[in-house]
Short mmCIF file of C-alpha atoms and ligand atoms in Angstrom, two decimals:
data_model
loop_
_atom_site.label_atom_id
_atom_site.label_comp_id
_atom_site.label_asym_id
_atom_site.label_seq_id
_atom_site.Cartn_x
_atom_site.Cartn_y
_atom_site.Cartn_z
CA MET A 1 -50.84 13.50 -52.02
CA SER A 2 -54.53 13.17 -51.34
CA ALA A 3 -56.80 11.18 -53.61
CA ILE A 4 -59.81 13.14 -54.79
CA MET A 5 -61.39 10.07 -56.31
CA GLU A 6 -60.96 6.44 -55.38
CA VAL A 7 -62.28 3.68 -57.59
CA SER A 8 -62.49 0.18 -56.21
CA GLY A 9 -63.79 -3.06 -57.62
CA LEU A 10 -65.39 -1.32 -60.58
CA ASN A 11 -67.01 -3.61 -63.15
CA ALA A 12 -69.22 -2.57 -66.03
CA TRP A 13 -71.34 -4.42 -68.55
CA PHE A 14 -73.34 -3.81 -71.73
CA GLY A 15 -76.02 -6.47 -71.37
CA ALA A 16 -74.10 -9.68 -70.75
CA ALA A 17 -70.83 -8.37 -72.19
CA GLN A 18 -68.37 -7.15 -69.58
CA ALA A 19 -66.43 -4.10 -70.77
CA VAL A 20 -64.63 -3.11 -67.56
CA LYS A 21 -63.19 -5.60 -65.10
CA GLU A 22 -62.44 -5.06 -61.47
CA ILE A 23 -60.66 -1.73 -61.68
CA ASN A 24 -58.97 -0.24 -58.61
CA LEU A 25 -57.48 3.18 -59.16
CA SER A 26 -57.20 6.50 -57.32
CA PHE A 27 -56.82 9.96 -58.79
CA GLU A 28 -54.79 12.48 -56.88
CA LYS A 29 -55.95 16.07 -56.69
CA ASN A 30 -54.62 18.41 -59.40
CA THR A 31 -53.08 15.74 -61.53
CA VAL A 32 -53.64 14.55 -65.06
CA THR A 33 -54.16 10.80 -65.48
CA ALA A 34 -54.02 9.38 -68.99
CA ILE A 35 -55.97 6.27 -69.85
CA ILE A 36 -54.43 4.48 -72.82
CA GLY A 37 -55.15 1.22 -74.60
CA PRO A 38 -56.37 -0.19 -77.90
CA SER A 39 -59.83 0.57 -79.22
CA GLY A 40 -62.60 -1.32 -77.52
CA CYS A 41 -60.64 -2.03 -74.36
CA GLY A 42 -63.11 -0.18 -72.16
CA LYS A 43 -61.49 3.21 -71.68
CA SER A 44 -64.64 5.22 -72.55
CA THR A 45 -66.81 2.87 -70.58
CA PHE A 46 -64.51 3.22 -67.63
CA ILE A 47 -64.53 7.01 -67.53
CA ARG A 48 -68.25 7.09 -68.23
CA CYS A 49 -68.68 5.07 -65.02
CA LEU A 50 -66.90 7.88 -63.16
CA ASN A 51 -69.72 10.32 -63.67
CA ARG A 52 -72.54 7.80 -63.98
CA LEU A 53 -73.03 8.35 -67.70
CA HIS A 54 -72.63 4.63 -68.40
CA GLU A 55 -75.95 3.76 -66.84
CA GLU A 56 -77.74 5.98 -69.38
CA VAL A 57 -77.13 3.30 -72.00
CA PRO A 58 -80.03 0.84 -72.13
CA ASP A 59 -79.09 -2.52 -70.54
CA ALA A 60 -75.86 -1.13 -69.21
CA ARG A 61 -74.85 -1.52 -65.59
CA ALA A 62 -71.93 -1.05 -63.29
CA ILE A 63 -70.96 -2.28 -59.82
CA GLY A 64 -68.19 -1.13 -57.56
CA ARG A 65 -67.34 1.91 -55.55
CA VAL A 66 -66.40 5.31 -56.84
CA LEU A 67 -65.67 7.72 -53.99
CA LEU A 68 -65.56 11.43 -54.76
CA GLU A 69 -63.93 13.11 -51.83
CA GLY A 70 -65.01 10.21 -49.68
CA ASP A 71 -68.62 9.94 -50.82
CA ASP A 72 -69.78 7.08 -53.04
CA ILE A 73 -71.27 8.51 -56.21
CA TYR A 74 -73.16 5.23 -56.55
CA GLY A 75 -74.52 5.60 -53.02
CA ARG A 76 -78.22 5.29 -52.24
CA GLY A 77 -80.17 8.42 -53.07
CA VAL A 78 -77.37 10.10 -54.96
CA ASP A 79 -78.62 12.15 -57.90
CA PRO A 80 -76.65 11.27 -61.05
CA VAL A 81 -77.28 14.73 -62.49
CA ALA A 82 -75.71 16.40 -59.47
CA ILE A 83 -72.73 14.03 -59.88
CA ARG A 84 -72.27 15.06 -63.49
CA ARG A 85 -72.00 18.69 -62.38
CA LYS A 86 -69.15 17.80 -60.06
CA ILE A 87 -67.54 15.53 -62.59
CA GLY A 88 -67.62 17.17 -65.99
CA MET A 89 -66.99 15.56 -69.29
CA VAL A 90 -65.62 16.53 -72.68
CA PHE A 91 -66.05 14.22 -75.64
CA GLN A 92 -64.09 13.27 -78.74
CA LYS A 93 -66.18 15.36 -81.09
CA PRO A 94 -66.83 18.91 -79.98
CA ASN A 95 -70.60 19.05 -79.31
CA PRO A 96 -71.71 22.59 -78.59
CA PHE A 97 -75.47 22.97 -78.47
CA PRO A 98 -76.27 23.88 -82.07
CA SER A 99 -79.10 26.29 -81.32
CA LEU A 100 -77.21 28.20 -78.62
CA SER A 101 -74.84 31.16 -78.85
CA VAL A 102 -71.28 30.97 -77.58
CA PHE A 103 -72.42 32.71 -74.39
CA ASP A 104 -75.41 30.50 -73.81
CA ASN A 105 -73.40 27.35 -74.46
CA VAL A 106 -71.24 28.23 -71.44
CA ALA A 107 -74.13 29.65 -69.35
CA VAL A 108 -76.47 26.70 -69.88
CA GLY A 109 -75.24 24.63 -66.99
CA LEU A 110 -75.47 27.55 -64.58
CA ARG A 111 -78.95 28.45 -65.74
CA LEU A 112 -80.04 24.86 -65.28
CA GLY A 113 -78.60 25.14 -61.80
CA GLY A 114 -80.95 28.06 -61.12
CA LEU A 115 -78.62 30.96 -61.62
CA ARG A 116 -80.43 33.91 -63.12
CA ARG A 117 -78.56 37.14 -62.26
CA ALA A 118 -77.18 38.46 -65.54
CA SER A 119 -74.12 40.06 -63.96
CA ILE A 120 -73.09 36.83 -62.19
CA LEU A 121 -73.74 34.79 -65.34
CA LYS A 122 -71.61 37.16 -67.35
CA GLU A 123 -68.77 36.94 -64.85
CA ALA A 124 -68.94 33.17 -64.77
CA VAL A 125 -69.00 32.88 -68.54
CA GLU A 126 -66.01 35.19 -68.89
CA ARG A 127 -64.08 33.25 -66.24
CA SER A 128 -64.81 29.89 -67.86
CA LEU A 129 -63.90 31.12 -71.34
CA THR A 130 -60.70 32.62 -69.91
CA LEU A 131 -59.85 29.38 -68.18
CA SER A 132 -60.40 27.50 -71.39
CA ALA A 133 -58.13 29.96 -73.22
CA LEU A 134 -60.94 31.01 -75.56
CA TRP A 135 -61.97 34.43 -74.18
CA ASP A 136 -59.74 36.54 -76.39
CA GLU A 137 -60.91 34.77 -79.49
CA VAL A 138 -64.63 35.00 -78.81
CA LYS A 139 -65.21 38.02 -76.62
CA ASP A 140 -66.47 39.94 -79.66
CA LYS A 141 -68.79 37.25 -80.87
CA LEU A 142 -70.46 35.93 -77.77
CA ASN A 143 -73.81 36.03 -79.53
CA ALA A 144 -72.69 34.03 -82.58
CA PRO A 145 -73.79 30.38 -82.67
CA GLY A 146 -71.38 28.07 -80.88
CA THR A 147 -71.21 25.94 -83.98
CA SER A 148 -69.83 28.89 -85.99
CA LEU A 149 -66.46 28.50 -84.25
CA SER A 150 -63.59 26.40 -85.64
CA GLY A 151 -63.27 22.76 -84.45
CA GLY A 152 -60.53 23.62 -81.95
CA GLN A 153 -62.48 26.58 -80.63
CA GLN A 154 -65.62 24.44 -80.32
CA GLN A 155 -63.73 21.95 -78.24
CA ARG A 156 -62.47 24.71 -75.95
CA LEU A 157 -66.06 26.01 -75.81
CA CYS A 158 -67.12 22.55 -74.56
CA ILE A 159 -64.34 22.69 -71.97
CA ALA A 160 -65.60 26.14 -70.88
CA ARG A 161 -69.12 24.74 -70.63
CA ALA A 162 -67.90 21.95 -68.42
CA LEU A 163 -65.83 24.30 -66.30
CA ALA A 164 -68.63 26.81 -65.80
CA VAL A 165 -70.26 24.74 -63.07
CA GLU A 166 -66.90 24.41 -61.29
CA PRO A 167 -66.49 20.68 -61.33
CA SER A 168 -63.77 19.08 -59.23
CA ILE A 169 -62.97 16.50 -61.88
CA LEU A 170 -62.89 16.83 -65.65
CA LEU A 171 -63.14 13.66 -67.73
CA MET A 172 -61.91 14.00 -71.29
CA ASP A 173 -62.50 11.22 -73.87
CA GLU A 174 -60.00 11.63 -76.70
CA PRO A 175 -60.57 15.39 -76.69
CA THR A 176 -58.11 16.13 -79.47
CA SER A 177 -58.53 13.23 -81.86
CA ALA A 178 -60.71 15.30 -84.15
CA LEU A 179 -58.46 18.37 -84.06
CA ASP A 180 -55.55 19.66 -86.12
CA PRO A 181 -52.06 19.83 -84.52
CA ILE A 182 -52.29 23.50 -83.56
CA SER A 183 -55.70 23.11 -81.87
CA THR A 184 -54.35 19.95 -80.26
CA ALA A 185 -51.33 21.81 -78.88
CA LYS A 186 -53.66 24.48 -77.49
CA ILE A 187 -55.78 21.90 -75.68
CA GLU A 188 -52.66 20.21 -74.34
CA GLU A 189 -51.40 23.56 -73.00
CA LEU A 190 -54.81 24.16 -71.53
CA VAL A 191 -54.89 20.77 -69.77
CA THR A 192 -51.59 21.52 -68.15
CA GLU A 193 -52.97 24.89 -66.94
CA LEU A 194 -56.33 23.51 -65.88
CA LYS A 195 -54.94 20.92 -63.57
CA LYS A 196 -54.24 23.73 -61.13
CA ALA A 197 -57.99 24.03 -60.81
CA VAL A 198 -59.34 20.56 -61.54
CA THR A 199 -58.28 16.96 -61.58
CA ILE A 200 -58.20 15.57 -65.07
CA VAL A 201 -58.72 12.05 -66.35
CA MET A 202 -58.08 11.80 -70.05
CA VAL A 203 -58.45 9.03 -72.54
CA THR A 204 -56.02 9.40 -75.43
CA HIS A 205 -54.79 7.39 -78.38
CA ASN A 206 -51.81 9.59 -78.80
CA MET A 207 -48.89 8.14 -76.83
CA GLN A 208 -46.80 11.31 -77.16
CA GLN A 209 -49.74 13.31 -75.86
CA ALA A 210 -50.10 11.07 -72.82
CA ALA A 211 -46.36 11.31 -72.26
CA ARG A 212 -46.34 15.10 -72.60
CA ILE A 213 -49.20 16.11 -70.37
CA SER A 214 -50.10 13.37 -67.89
CA ASP A 215 -48.68 12.69 -64.47
CA LYS A 216 -49.97 9.16 -64.21
CA THR A 217 -50.83 6.67 -66.90
CA ALA A 218 -53.09 3.63 -66.82
CA PHE A 219 -52.93 1.04 -69.57
CA PHE A 220 -56.15 -0.86 -70.27
CA LEU A 221 -56.47 -4.07 -72.24
CA LEU A 222 -59.70 -6.05 -72.82
CA GLY A 223 -61.38 -4.33 -69.89
CA ASP A 224 -58.48 -4.95 -67.44
CA MET A 225 -56.08 -2.37 -66.11
CA VAL A 226 -52.79 -3.99 -67.01
CA GLU A 227 -50.47 -1.40 -65.61
CA TYR A 228 -50.64 1.92 -63.80
CA GLY A 229 -47.87 4.24 -62.67
CA GLU A 230 -45.92 7.45 -63.10
CA THR A 231 -46.13 8.54 -66.73
CA SER A 232 -42.38 9.02 -66.85
CA ARG A 233 -41.84 5.40 -65.86
CA ILE A 234 -44.59 3.90 -68.03
CA PHE A 235 -43.10 5.52 -71.15
CA THR A 236 -39.48 4.71 -70.39
CA ALA A 237 -39.56 1.40 -68.57
CA PRO A 238 -42.95 -0.24 -68.45
CA LYS A 239 -43.08 -3.38 -66.31
CA ASP A 240 -45.60 -5.37 -68.26
CA SER A 241 -44.60 -6.68 -71.67
CA ARG A 242 -48.13 -5.94 -72.97
CA THR A 243 -47.73 -2.28 -72.04
CA GLU A 244 -44.33 -2.28 -73.69
CA ARG A 245 -45.75 -3.78 -76.87
CA TYR A 246 -48.66 -1.39 -77.00
CA ILE A 247 -46.73 1.82 -76.49
CA THR A 248 -44.00 0.87 -78.95
CA GLY A 249 -46.63 0.11 -81.54
CA ARG A 250 -46.01 -3.64 -81.73
CA PHE A 251 -49.53 -4.75 -80.89
CA GLY A 252 -51.33 -7.15 -83.14
CA MET B 1 -45.23 -7.64 -86.77
CA GLU B 2 -42.14 -5.85 -87.94
CA ARG B 3 -42.37 -2.12 -87.85
CA HIS B 4 -40.65 0.23 -90.25
CA PHE B 5 -38.89 1.52 -87.18
CA ASP B 6 -37.35 -1.90 -86.55
CA VAL B 7 -35.54 -1.65 -89.85
CA SER B 8 -34.09 1.72 -88.82
CA LEU B 9 -33.06 0.30 -85.46
CA ARG B 10 -31.33 -2.62 -87.17
CA GLU B 11 -29.44 -0.23 -89.43
CA LEU B 12 -28.44 1.84 -86.40
CA LYS B 13 -27.15 -1.28 -84.65
CA GLU B 14 -25.18 -2.19 -87.74
CA GLN B 15 -23.61 1.24 -87.80
CA LEU B 16 -22.59 0.89 -84.15
CA VAL B 17 -21.23 -2.64 -84.70
CA GLY B 18 -19.15 -1.39 -87.61
CA MET B 19 -17.74 1.32 -85.41
CA ALA B 20 -16.97 -1.17 -82.66
CA GLY B 21 -15.08 -3.25 -85.19
CA LEU B 22 -12.89 -0.25 -85.98
CA VAL B 23 -12.30 0.32 -82.28
CA GLU B 24 -11.21 -3.32 -81.84
CA ARG B 25 -8.83 -3.04 -84.71
CA ALA B 26 -7.37 0.24 -83.39
CA ILE B 27 -6.67 -1.37 -80.01
CA GLU B 28 -5.23 -4.45 -81.69
CA CYS B 29 -2.92 -2.44 -83.96
CA ALA B 30 -1.65 -0.34 -81.06
CA THR B 31 -0.87 -3.37 -78.93
CA LEU B 32 0.62 -5.48 -81.75
CA GLY B 33 2.70 -2.46 -82.67
CA LEU B 34 4.05 -2.57 -79.13
CA VAL B 35 4.63 -6.28 -78.96
CA GLN B 36 6.08 -6.61 -82.43
CA ARG B 37 7.85 -3.21 -82.24
CA ASP B 38 6.26 -2.20 -85.52
CA ARG B 39 5.85 1.50 -86.27
CA ALA B 40 3.69 0.94 -89.36
CA LEU B 41 0.99 -0.50 -87.11
CA MET B 42 1.13 2.66 -84.97
CA THR B 43 0.44 4.78 -88.05
CA GLN B 44 -2.54 2.57 -88.87
CA VAL B 45 -4.02 3.37 -85.49
CA HIS B 46 -4.27 7.03 -86.43
CA GLU B 47 -5.94 6.22 -89.72
CA ILE B 48 -8.46 3.94 -88.03
CA GLU B 49 -9.15 6.61 -85.42
CA LYS B 50 -10.14 9.10 -88.14
CA LYS B 51 -12.74 6.57 -89.34
CA ILE B 52 -13.93 6.10 -85.79
CA ASN B 53 -14.51 9.83 -85.49
CA GLU B 54 -16.52 9.84 -88.70
CA ALA B 55 -18.60 6.92 -87.47
CA HIS B 56 -19.11 8.72 -84.13
CA ILE B 57 -20.71 11.64 -85.92
CA ALA B 58 -22.77 9.41 -88.22
CA VAL B 59 -24.18 7.36 -85.33
CA ASP B 60 -25.16 10.48 -83.37
CA ASP B 61 -26.75 11.84 -86.45
CA SER B 62 -28.87 8.73 -86.93
CA CYS B 63 -29.91 8.79 -83.30
CA VAL B 64 -31.01 12.40 -83.40
CA LYS B 65 -33.03 11.69 -86.58
CA LEU B 66 -34.71 8.70 -85.04
CA LEU B 67 -35.55 10.62 -81.88
CA ALA B 68 -37.04 13.47 -83.83
CA LEU B 69 -38.92 11.48 -86.45
CA GLN B 70 -40.02 8.39 -84.56
CA GLN B 71 -40.39 9.79 -81.07
CA PRO B 72 -39.60 6.37 -79.63
CA LEU B 73 -40.86 5.25 -76.27
CA ALA B 74 -40.06 2.56 -73.74
CA ALA B 75 -37.59 -0.10 -75.03
CA ASP B 76 -37.11 1.82 -78.31
CA LEU B 77 -36.29 4.96 -76.42
CA ARG B 78 -33.90 3.17 -74.09
CA LEU B 79 -32.15 1.58 -77.02
CA ILE B 80 -31.47 4.90 -78.71
CA VAL B 81 -30.41 6.65 -75.50
CA ALA B 82 -28.04 3.74 -74.81
CA THR B 83 -26.70 3.93 -78.35
CA ILE B 84 -25.86 7.60 -77.95
CA LYS B 85 -23.89 6.82 -74.79
CA ILE B 86 -22.23 3.72 -76.21
CA ASN B 87 -21.22 5.79 -79.20
CA THR B 88 -19.37 8.23 -76.92
CA ASP B 89 -17.61 5.41 -75.09
CA LEU B 90 -16.50 3.83 -78.36
CA GLU B 91 -15.09 7.12 -79.57
CA ARG B 92 -13.14 7.49 -76.30
CA MET B 93 -11.79 3.97 -76.70
CA GLY B 94 -10.47 5.07 -80.09
CA ASP B 95 -8.72 8.01 -78.39
CA GLN B 96 -7.18 5.63 -75.89
CA ALA B 97 -5.92 3.43 -78.72
CA VAL B 98 -4.16 6.49 -80.13
CA ASN B 99 -2.70 7.17 -76.68
CA ILE B 100 -1.41 3.59 -76.52
CA ALA B 101 0.17 3.99 -79.94
CA GLY B 102 1.91 7.16 -78.80
CA ASN B 103 3.22 5.65 -75.60
CA ALA B 104 4.14 2.47 -77.39
CA THR B 105 6.03 4.37 -80.07
CA ARG B 106 8.15 6.02 -77.38
CA TYR B 107 8.65 2.64 -75.69
CA ILE B 108 9.91 0.88 -78.82
CA SER B 109 12.26 3.76 -79.61
CA ALA B 110 14.43 2.61 -76.71
CA GLU B 111 15.64 -0.66 -75.26
CA PRO B 112 12.86 -2.84 -73.82
CA LEU B 113 12.63 -2.93 -70.10
CA LYS B 114 11.88 -6.63 -69.91
CA PRO B 115 9.89 -9.24 -71.80
CA LEU B 116 6.25 -8.18 -71.88
CA VAL B 117 4.03 -10.71 -70.16
CA ASP B 118 1.22 -8.98 -68.25
CA LEU B 119 0.57 -6.26 -70.84
CA PRO B 120 -0.32 -8.74 -73.61
CA ARG B 121 -2.55 -10.57 -71.14
CA MET B 122 -4.21 -7.33 -70.20
CA PHE B 123 -4.66 -6.46 -73.80
CA GLU B 124 -6.31 -9.81 -74.41
CA GLU B 125 -8.72 -9.30 -71.51
CA VAL B 126 -9.67 -5.81 -72.71
CA ARG B 127 -10.11 -7.07 -76.29
CA VAL B 128 -12.54 -9.71 -75.06
CA MET B 129 -14.39 -7.07 -72.94
CA VAL B 130 -14.86 -4.86 -75.99
CA ARG B 131 -16.02 -7.79 -78.10
CA GLU B 132 -18.41 -9.03 -75.42
CA THR B 133 -19.99 -5.65 -74.74
CA ILE B 134 -20.81 -5.28 -78.40
CA ASP B 135 -22.07 -8.83 -78.64
CA SER B 136 -24.26 -8.26 -75.62
CA PHE B 137 -25.65 -5.16 -77.31
CA VAL B 138 -26.30 -6.89 -80.63
CA ARG B 139 -27.83 -9.96 -79.05
CA THR B 140 -29.60 -7.99 -76.25
CA ASP B 141 -27.89 -10.36 -73.82
CA ALA B 142 -27.91 -8.82 -70.33
CA GLN B 143 -26.15 -11.85 -68.87
CA LEU B 144 -23.21 -11.35 -71.19
CA ALA B 145 -23.14 -7.63 -70.32
CA ARG B 146 -22.85 -8.64 -66.67
CA GLU B 147 -19.90 -10.92 -67.54
CA VAL B 148 -18.12 -7.85 -68.84
CA LEU B 149 -18.55 -6.11 -65.50
CA ARG B 150 -16.77 -9.04 -63.88
CA ARG B 151 -13.98 -9.08 -66.39
CA ASP B 152 -13.22 -5.46 -65.55
CA ASP B 153 -11.94 -6.64 -62.16
CA LEU B 154 -9.38 -8.86 -63.89
CA VAL B 155 -8.21 -5.93 -65.96
CA ASP B 156 -7.90 -3.72 -62.87
CA GLY B 157 -5.95 -6.48 -61.14
CA LEU B 158 -3.51 -6.79 -64.07
CA LYS B 159 -3.05 -3.04 -64.15
CA ASN B 160 -2.21 -3.00 -60.42
CA LYS B 161 0.27 -5.86 -60.96
CA ILE B 162 1.99 -4.04 -63.79
CA PHE B 163 2.23 -0.85 -61.72
CA ARG B 164 3.77 -2.81 -58.82
CA ASP B 165 6.25 -4.75 -60.96
CA VAL B 166 7.43 -1.68 -62.88
CA LEU B 167 7.83 0.27 -59.65
CA GLU B 168 9.84 -2.52 -58.10
CA HIS B 169 12.03 -2.56 -61.22
CA VAL B 170 12.73 1.16 -61.42
CA LYS B 171 13.44 1.37 -57.73
CA ILE B 172 16.51 -0.73 -58.45
CA ASN B 173 17.19 0.49 -62.01
CA ALA B 174 16.76 4.27 -61.89
CA GLY B 175 17.85 4.58 -65.51
CA ASP B 176 14.75 2.77 -66.68
CA ILE B 177 12.33 5.31 -65.24
CA GLU B 178 11.26 6.67 -68.62
CA GLN B 179 10.63 3.20 -70.13
CA GLY B 180 8.83 2.19 -66.93
CA LEU B 181 6.61 5.20 -67.17
CA ASN B 182 5.73 4.32 -70.77
CA LEU B 183 4.59 0.86 -69.68
CA ILE B 184 2.56 2.25 -66.79
CA LEU B 185 0.86 4.72 -69.13
CA ILE B 186 -0.03 1.95 -71.56
CA ALA B 187 -1.51 -0.15 -68.73
CA ARG B 188 -3.42 2.90 -67.64
CA ASN B 189 -4.75 3.39 -71.24
CA LEU B 190 -5.85 -0.20 -71.42
CA GLU B 191 -7.54 0.06 -68.07
CA ARG B 192 -9.48 3.15 -69.27
CA ILE B 193 -10.62 1.14 -72.29
CA GLY B 194 -11.91 -1.46 -69.88
CA ASP B 195 -13.79 1.25 -67.99
CA HIS B 196 -15.45 2.38 -71.19
CA ALA B 197 -16.42 -1.19 -71.91
CA THR B 198 -17.95 -1.33 -68.44
CA ASN B 199 -19.97 1.80 -69.17
CA ILE B 200 -21.23 0.21 -72.33
CA ALA B 201 -22.19 -2.98 -70.50
CA GLU B 202 -24.19 -0.89 -68.00
CA ASP B 203 -25.92 0.91 -70.87
CA VAL B 204 -26.78 -2.39 -72.51
CA ILE B 205 -28.34 -3.63 -69.25
CA PHE B 206 -30.32 -0.39 -69.07
CA ALA B 207 -31.45 -0.70 -72.65
CA ILE B 208 -32.60 -4.29 -72.11
CA SER B 209 -34.19 -4.06 -68.68
CA GLY B 210 -34.71 -0.41 -67.95
CA GLU B 211 -32.57 -0.93 -64.87
CA ASP B 212 -29.92 1.61 -64.02
CA ILE B 213 -27.09 -0.18 -62.30
CA ARG B 214 -24.50 2.55 -62.46
CA HIS B 215 -22.86 3.73 -59.28
CA SER B 216 -24.90 1.25 -57.33
CA ALA B 217 -24.05 -1.30 -54.75
CA ARG B 218 -25.83 -3.69 -57.02
CA ILE B 219 -22.78 -3.92 -59.26
CA GLU B 220 -20.98 -5.42 -56.31
CA THR B 221 -23.86 -7.81 -55.74
CA ILE B 222 -23.82 -8.83 -59.37
CA LYS B 223 -20.07 -9.24 -59.40
CA GLN B 224 -20.21 -11.39 -56.30
CA ALA B 225 -22.98 -13.51 -57.72
CA LEU B 226 -20.85 -14.21 -60.78
CA THR B 227 -17.59 -15.06 -58.97
N1 ADP C 301 -73.38 1.25 -76.37
C1 ADP C 301 -72.78 0.07 -76.40
N2 ADP C 301 -73.49 -1.07 -76.45
C2 ADP C 301 -72.88 -2.28 -76.40
N3 ADP C 301 -71.54 -2.45 -76.35
C3 ADP C 301 -70.78 -1.36 -76.26
C4 ADP C 301 -71.35 -0.06 -76.30
N4 ADP C 301 -70.33 0.82 -76.25
C5 ADP C 301 -69.20 0.12 -76.19
N5 ADP C 301 -69.46 -1.21 -76.21
C6 ADP C 301 -68.48 -2.31 -76.10
O1 ADP C 301 -67.76 -2.24 -74.93
C7 ADP C 301 -66.41 -2.48 -75.10
C8 ADP C 301 -65.60 -1.32 -74.59
O2 ADP C 301 -65.88 -0.18 -75.41
P1 ADP C 301 -65.30 1.25 -75.10
O3 ADP C 301 -65.42 1.49 -73.66
O4 ADP C 301 -66.01 2.20 -76.03
O5 ADP C 301 -63.79 1.08 -75.54
P2 ADP C 301 -62.68 2.17 -75.82
O6 ADP C 301 -63.14 3.51 -75.34
O7 ADP C 301 -61.49 1.66 -75.09
O8 ADP C 301 -62.43 2.15 -77.28
C9 ADP C 301 -66.25 -2.79 -76.56
O9 ADP C 301 -66.22 -4.18 -76.73
C10 ADP C 301 -67.42 -2.15 -77.22
O10 ADP C 301 -67.80 -2.85 -78.38
MG1 MG C 302 -63.49 5.26 -76.48
#
């Protein structure tokens, strides 16, 4: 298996407070990696370092190496905006652009990238919406506001938006925690489909979800990565007693 | 912090321990029935076995409910999976007790072959195995579970000795073949109970450590380390 992304010696701070400590981790192509751990342990901060979103927070900084297909995304002269196109992100709360239609929500990234030809845009939007399993539900209301969709549909719209620019990695930060069980199941199905096209790193608080859809699982605690391994092993026979306590709900 | 789930697990363990108690009694009745030539004890074995079958179903039922409702993971998951397997082994032990009672009933219907020495010893070893496997499960004591694995060798040794002795005897006394066969069958039944106890011990080790030691050379290593 080839690693599409390799993280080494990654540390991140908010001001003087260190949120992520010396993480070494690789993501293999076309896999789903789940990041689990209690609230505040640095999961979001960690994945926000993977597409250079972390540095957008005032006073925040990160050191370490994050290689995307061999190139350091923190390298000199690298444009963070270009990085975020290659490494897309989906957040906990669906956040379609409120003033944009369903179509424009998906097309926005491509337009920003300079794409103008209507026919190509149309094709790309349809492809992304199909990939995100939303096309059939919205093909007749492409001009409706993105925010008029249901919560689960909005989240799939955000996934379509991220996919439109054909990223190689998709970061997802608790993408289903605001959704009902049916919408959650749809996203889980989708993730399993999507990994044929992209590599997925997903933060989740739902142990069963991590167990169901991820190939690898990393357990974070207080900014450290305590344990990492095959999901099937982590959820049947974790090595570290802290992992064991966390996933069996004995923490605290 | 005690979870609600821990209460359910404790109840499940109690169910299994109750069932193991029945199994012990069934084995005891069958063997005492043989030694004391007491048919009433043989009848009791059948009654106990009915209760074992009921417990078998009840334990499986509890396990399925816990799997569905709690979706346990890690050590919790291993404990329930182990319980399902232990449950099956206990039920089979009950069946073997019934087999012993049947063979013993035939044996005591005729003249004894010779004074029973090795069979009661074998029975005692097996009884301790059953007791220790269940103790190791209740106390999550992997060391004790490993002791059981070692004791199984003693049981196998006794079975082989009984086979040899009975064979020697019937070679000279051809008229005793049927009685000899009954004794060999009982030794075989006891040995099977020991095998089930060994399975349980392996499941206990798996539940505790997540380590699967079945069919592995490691059993030999462990046995050697203990002898
Ligand atoms: N914008 C911020 N400013 C200052 N501290 C923050 C900020 N965001 C998160 N933190 C702190 O960083 C730590 C890690 O947070 P986070 O990465 O959000 O954890 P998680 O996603 O695992 O819940 C926490 O102690 C949190 O309080
Ligand atoms: Mg978070």
